[in-house]
Coordinates of C-alpha atoms in Angstrom, one line a residue:
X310 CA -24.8 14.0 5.0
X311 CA -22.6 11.5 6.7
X312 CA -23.8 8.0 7.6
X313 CA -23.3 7.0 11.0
X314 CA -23.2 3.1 10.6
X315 CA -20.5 3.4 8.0
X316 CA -18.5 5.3 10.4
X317 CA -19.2 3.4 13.1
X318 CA -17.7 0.3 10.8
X319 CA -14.7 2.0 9.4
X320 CA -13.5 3.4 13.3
X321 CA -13.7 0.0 14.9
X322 CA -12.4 -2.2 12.0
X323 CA -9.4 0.5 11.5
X324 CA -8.6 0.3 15.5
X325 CA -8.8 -3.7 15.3
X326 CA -6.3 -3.0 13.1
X327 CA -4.5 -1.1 15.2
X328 CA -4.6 -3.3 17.9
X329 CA -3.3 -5.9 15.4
X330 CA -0.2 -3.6 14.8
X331 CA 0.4 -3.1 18.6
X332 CA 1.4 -6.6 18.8
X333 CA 2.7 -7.4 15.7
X334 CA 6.4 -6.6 16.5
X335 CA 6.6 -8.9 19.3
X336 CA 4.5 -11.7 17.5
X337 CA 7.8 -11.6 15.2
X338 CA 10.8 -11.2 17.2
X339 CA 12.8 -14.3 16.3
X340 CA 12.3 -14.0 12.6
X341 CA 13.2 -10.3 12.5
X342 CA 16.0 -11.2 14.9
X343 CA 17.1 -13.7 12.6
X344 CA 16.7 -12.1 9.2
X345 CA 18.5 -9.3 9.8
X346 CA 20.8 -10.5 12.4
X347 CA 19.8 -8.8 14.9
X348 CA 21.6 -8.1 18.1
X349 CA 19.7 -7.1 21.7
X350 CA 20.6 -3.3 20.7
X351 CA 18.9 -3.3 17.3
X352 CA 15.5 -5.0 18.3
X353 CA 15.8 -1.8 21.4
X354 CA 15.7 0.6 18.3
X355 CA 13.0 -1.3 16.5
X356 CA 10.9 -1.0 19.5
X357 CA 11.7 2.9 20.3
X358 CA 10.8 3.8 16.9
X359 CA 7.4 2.5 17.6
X360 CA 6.0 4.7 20.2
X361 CA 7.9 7.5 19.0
X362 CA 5.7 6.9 15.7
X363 CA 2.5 6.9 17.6
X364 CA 3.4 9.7 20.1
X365 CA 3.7 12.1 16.9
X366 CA 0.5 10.5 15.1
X367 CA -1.4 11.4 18.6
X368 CA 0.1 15.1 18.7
X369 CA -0.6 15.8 15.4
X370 CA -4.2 14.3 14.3
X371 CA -6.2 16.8 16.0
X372 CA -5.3 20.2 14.8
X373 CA -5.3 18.5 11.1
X374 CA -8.8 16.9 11.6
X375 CA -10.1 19.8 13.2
X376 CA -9.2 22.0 10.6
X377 CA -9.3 20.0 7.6
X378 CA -11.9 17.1 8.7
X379 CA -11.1 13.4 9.5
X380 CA -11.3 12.2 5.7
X381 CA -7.9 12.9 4.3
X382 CA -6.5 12.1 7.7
X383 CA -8.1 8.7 8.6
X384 CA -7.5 7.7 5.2
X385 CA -3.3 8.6 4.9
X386 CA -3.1 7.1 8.3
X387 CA -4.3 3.8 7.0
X388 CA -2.0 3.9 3.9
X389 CA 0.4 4.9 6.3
X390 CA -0.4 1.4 8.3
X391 CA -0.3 -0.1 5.3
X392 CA 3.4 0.7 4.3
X393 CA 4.6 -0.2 7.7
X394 CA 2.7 -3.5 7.2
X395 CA 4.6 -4.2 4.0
X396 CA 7.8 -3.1 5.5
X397 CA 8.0 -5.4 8.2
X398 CA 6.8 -8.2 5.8
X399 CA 9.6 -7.3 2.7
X400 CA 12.0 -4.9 4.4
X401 CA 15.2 -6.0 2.5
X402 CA 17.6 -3.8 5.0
X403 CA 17.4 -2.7 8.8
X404 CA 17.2 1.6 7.8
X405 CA 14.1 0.7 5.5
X406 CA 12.6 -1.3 8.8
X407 CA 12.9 1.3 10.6
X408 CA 11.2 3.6 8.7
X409 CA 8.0 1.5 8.1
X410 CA 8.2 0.8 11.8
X411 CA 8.0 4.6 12.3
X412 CA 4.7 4.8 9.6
X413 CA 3.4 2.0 11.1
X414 CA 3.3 3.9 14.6
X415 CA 2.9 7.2 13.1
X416 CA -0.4 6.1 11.6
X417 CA -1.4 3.6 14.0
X418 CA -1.4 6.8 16.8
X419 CA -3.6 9.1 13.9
X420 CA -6.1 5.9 13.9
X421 CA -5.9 5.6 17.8
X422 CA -6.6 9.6 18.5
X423 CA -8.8 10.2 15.3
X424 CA -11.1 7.6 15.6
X425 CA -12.0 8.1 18.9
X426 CA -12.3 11.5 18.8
X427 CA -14.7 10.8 15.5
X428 CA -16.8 8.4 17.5
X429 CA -17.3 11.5 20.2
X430 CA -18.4 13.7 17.4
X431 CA -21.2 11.7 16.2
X432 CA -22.9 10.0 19.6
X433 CA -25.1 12.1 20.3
X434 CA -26.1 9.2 22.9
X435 CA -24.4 6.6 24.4
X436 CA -20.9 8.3 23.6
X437 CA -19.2 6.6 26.4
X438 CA -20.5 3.1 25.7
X439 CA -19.5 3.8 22.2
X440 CA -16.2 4.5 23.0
X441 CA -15.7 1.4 24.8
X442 CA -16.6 -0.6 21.9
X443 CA -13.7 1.0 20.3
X444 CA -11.9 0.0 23.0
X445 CA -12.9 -3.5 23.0
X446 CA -12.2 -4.1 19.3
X447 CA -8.7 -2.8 19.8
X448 CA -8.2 -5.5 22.2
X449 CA -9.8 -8.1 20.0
X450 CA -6.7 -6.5 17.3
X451 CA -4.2 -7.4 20.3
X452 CA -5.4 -10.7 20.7
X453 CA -6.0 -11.4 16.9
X454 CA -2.8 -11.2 15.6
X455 CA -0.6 -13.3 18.0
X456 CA -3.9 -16.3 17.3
X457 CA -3.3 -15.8 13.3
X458 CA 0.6 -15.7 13.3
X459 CA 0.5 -19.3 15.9
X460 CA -2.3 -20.7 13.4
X461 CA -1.3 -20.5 10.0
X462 CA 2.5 -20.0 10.4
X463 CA 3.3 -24.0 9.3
X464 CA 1.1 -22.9 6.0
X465 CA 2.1 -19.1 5.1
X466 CA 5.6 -17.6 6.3
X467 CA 5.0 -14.8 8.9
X468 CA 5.8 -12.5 5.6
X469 CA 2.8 -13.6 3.8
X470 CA 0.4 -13.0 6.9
X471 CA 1.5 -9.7 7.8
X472 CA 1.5 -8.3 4.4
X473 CA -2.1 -10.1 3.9
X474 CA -3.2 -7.6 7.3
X475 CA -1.7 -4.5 5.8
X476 CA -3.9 -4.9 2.8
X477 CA -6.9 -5.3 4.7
X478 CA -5.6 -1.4 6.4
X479 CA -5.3 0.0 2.9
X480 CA -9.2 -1.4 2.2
X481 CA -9.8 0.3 5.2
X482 CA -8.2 3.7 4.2
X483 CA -10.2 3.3 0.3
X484 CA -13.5 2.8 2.6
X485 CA -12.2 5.8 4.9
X486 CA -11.8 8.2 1.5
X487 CA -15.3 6.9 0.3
X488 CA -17.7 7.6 3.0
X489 CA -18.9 11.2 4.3
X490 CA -18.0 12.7 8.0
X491 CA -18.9 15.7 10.0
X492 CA -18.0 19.0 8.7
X493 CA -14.5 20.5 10.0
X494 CA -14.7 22.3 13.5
X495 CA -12.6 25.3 12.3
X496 CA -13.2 27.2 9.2
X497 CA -10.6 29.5 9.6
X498 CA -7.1 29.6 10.2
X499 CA -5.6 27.3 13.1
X500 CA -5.5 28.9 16.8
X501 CA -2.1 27.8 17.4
X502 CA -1.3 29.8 20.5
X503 CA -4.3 29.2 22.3
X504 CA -3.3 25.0 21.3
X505 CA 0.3 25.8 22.7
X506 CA -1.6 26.7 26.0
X507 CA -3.3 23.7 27.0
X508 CA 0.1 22.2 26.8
X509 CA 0.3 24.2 30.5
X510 CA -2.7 22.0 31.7
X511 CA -1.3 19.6 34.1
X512 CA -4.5 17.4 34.1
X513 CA -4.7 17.4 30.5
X514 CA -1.0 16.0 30.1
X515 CA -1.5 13.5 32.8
X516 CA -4.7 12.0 31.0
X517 CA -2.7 12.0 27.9
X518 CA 0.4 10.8 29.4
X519 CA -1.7 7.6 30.7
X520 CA -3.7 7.4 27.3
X521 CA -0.4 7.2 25.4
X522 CA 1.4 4.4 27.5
X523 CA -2.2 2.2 28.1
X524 CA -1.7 1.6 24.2
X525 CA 2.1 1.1 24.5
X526 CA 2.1 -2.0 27.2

C-alpha cells in the first residue's frame, strides 16, 4: 500500500528540481561560453538539445508508467537528471555536453509529465489545488537556482554547485525506487493504435502544445 505523504514529497521536491534545471543553462552561459569556446552557433545547439530532450521525456512517460507503473520511470528519470547535472558541471568536450544536455531534458520532461500525472492519481480530493502546488515548487526550482549560483559563486565554482544539485536528483531517484505507488493502469499489452489516435485530437495537441512551451520560456 502506497503512502501518499511520501509521494506527495518525492513529486514536489523532484519538480523543484526540475525547475532548477530549466534555468540552469542560462544561469551559466558565460562560463560554458568560455570553457569551451563557444561561439553564438554552439550555445543555439546547446539550447535546442534541451527542449528536444524534454519533448521526448513528455511523449514517452505515459505509455511506460501506464503500463509498467511510475517506479522504475520516476526513478531513471532522476538518474537521468543526475547525469545531465554532472555533465554540465565536468563535461571535458562540447559532443559529451550535448549529450547530458539531452538527459538532462529527457529526464527533466519524464519528471514534469510523470509527476503530475502521479499527483492526479492519488487525490482523490483537492486534485487541482494539488496540482498547483506542483506548480508552485517548480517555480520556486526556477527561482532557486539563479539565487544559489549569484550567492555562493565567490566560494564554490559554478562546477561545484551544479554537480552538488544533481546529487540531490539522484537522492531523489533512491527515494523514488524506495517508496510504494499505485498499481499500473494496464495489465496487458500496450494499446498502441488507439494511443496513435488521440494524436488526431486537435484540442488535445493544443493543450499539450501550450503545456510543453509554458515549461520551455
Amino acid at each position: 500500500m502506497y503512502r501518499k505523504k511520501l509521494i506527495f514529497a518525492a513529486a514536489f521536491i523532484s519538480i523543484l528540481f526540475f525547475g532548477m534545471a530549466i534555468t540552469t543553462l542560462g544561469s551559466i552561459v558565460p562560463e560554458l561560453k568560455e570553457k569551451f569556446q563557444m561561439n553564438e552557433i554552439s550555445l543555439g545547439v546547446v539550447f535546442t538539445i534541451l527542449p528536444l530532450g524534454i519533448l521526448l521525456g513528455s511523449l514517452l512517460f505515459g505509455p511506460i508508467c501506464d503500463r509498467f507503473g511510475y517506479k522504475i520511470l520516476l526513478a531513471g528519470a532522476c538518474f537521468s537528471m543526475c547525469i545531465g547535472f554532472e555533465g554540465i558541471a565536468f563535461a571535458s568536450s562540447k559532443n559529451i555536453l550535448n549529450l547530458c544536455i539531452f538527459l538532462f531534458g529527457f529526464g527533466g520532461g519524464i519528471i514534469n509529465g510523470a509527476t503530475s500525472a502521479l499527483i492526479a492519481d492519488i487525490s482523490e480530493t483537492r486534485k487541482g489545488a494539488n496540482l498547483s502546488i506542483l506548480g508552485v515548487f517548480f517555480g520556486l526550482g526556477a527561482l532557486l537556482m539563479p539565487l544559489i549560483l549569484g550567492f555562493l559563486e565567490k566560494i564554490f565554482s559554478y562546477e561545484i554547485i551544479v554537480s552538488a544539485v544533481g546529487w540531490g536528483t539522484c537522492a531523489i531517484g533512491i527515494f523514488y525506487l524506495l517508496i510504494s505507488y499505485p498499481a499500473p493502469k494496464i495489465s496487458g499489452h500496450y494499446p498502441i493504435k488507439k494511443s496513435i489516435s488521440l494524436l488526431k485530437d486537435s484540442t488535445l495537441l493544443l493543450i499539450a502544445f501550450f503545456l510543453f512551451f509554458s515549461k520551455c520560456i
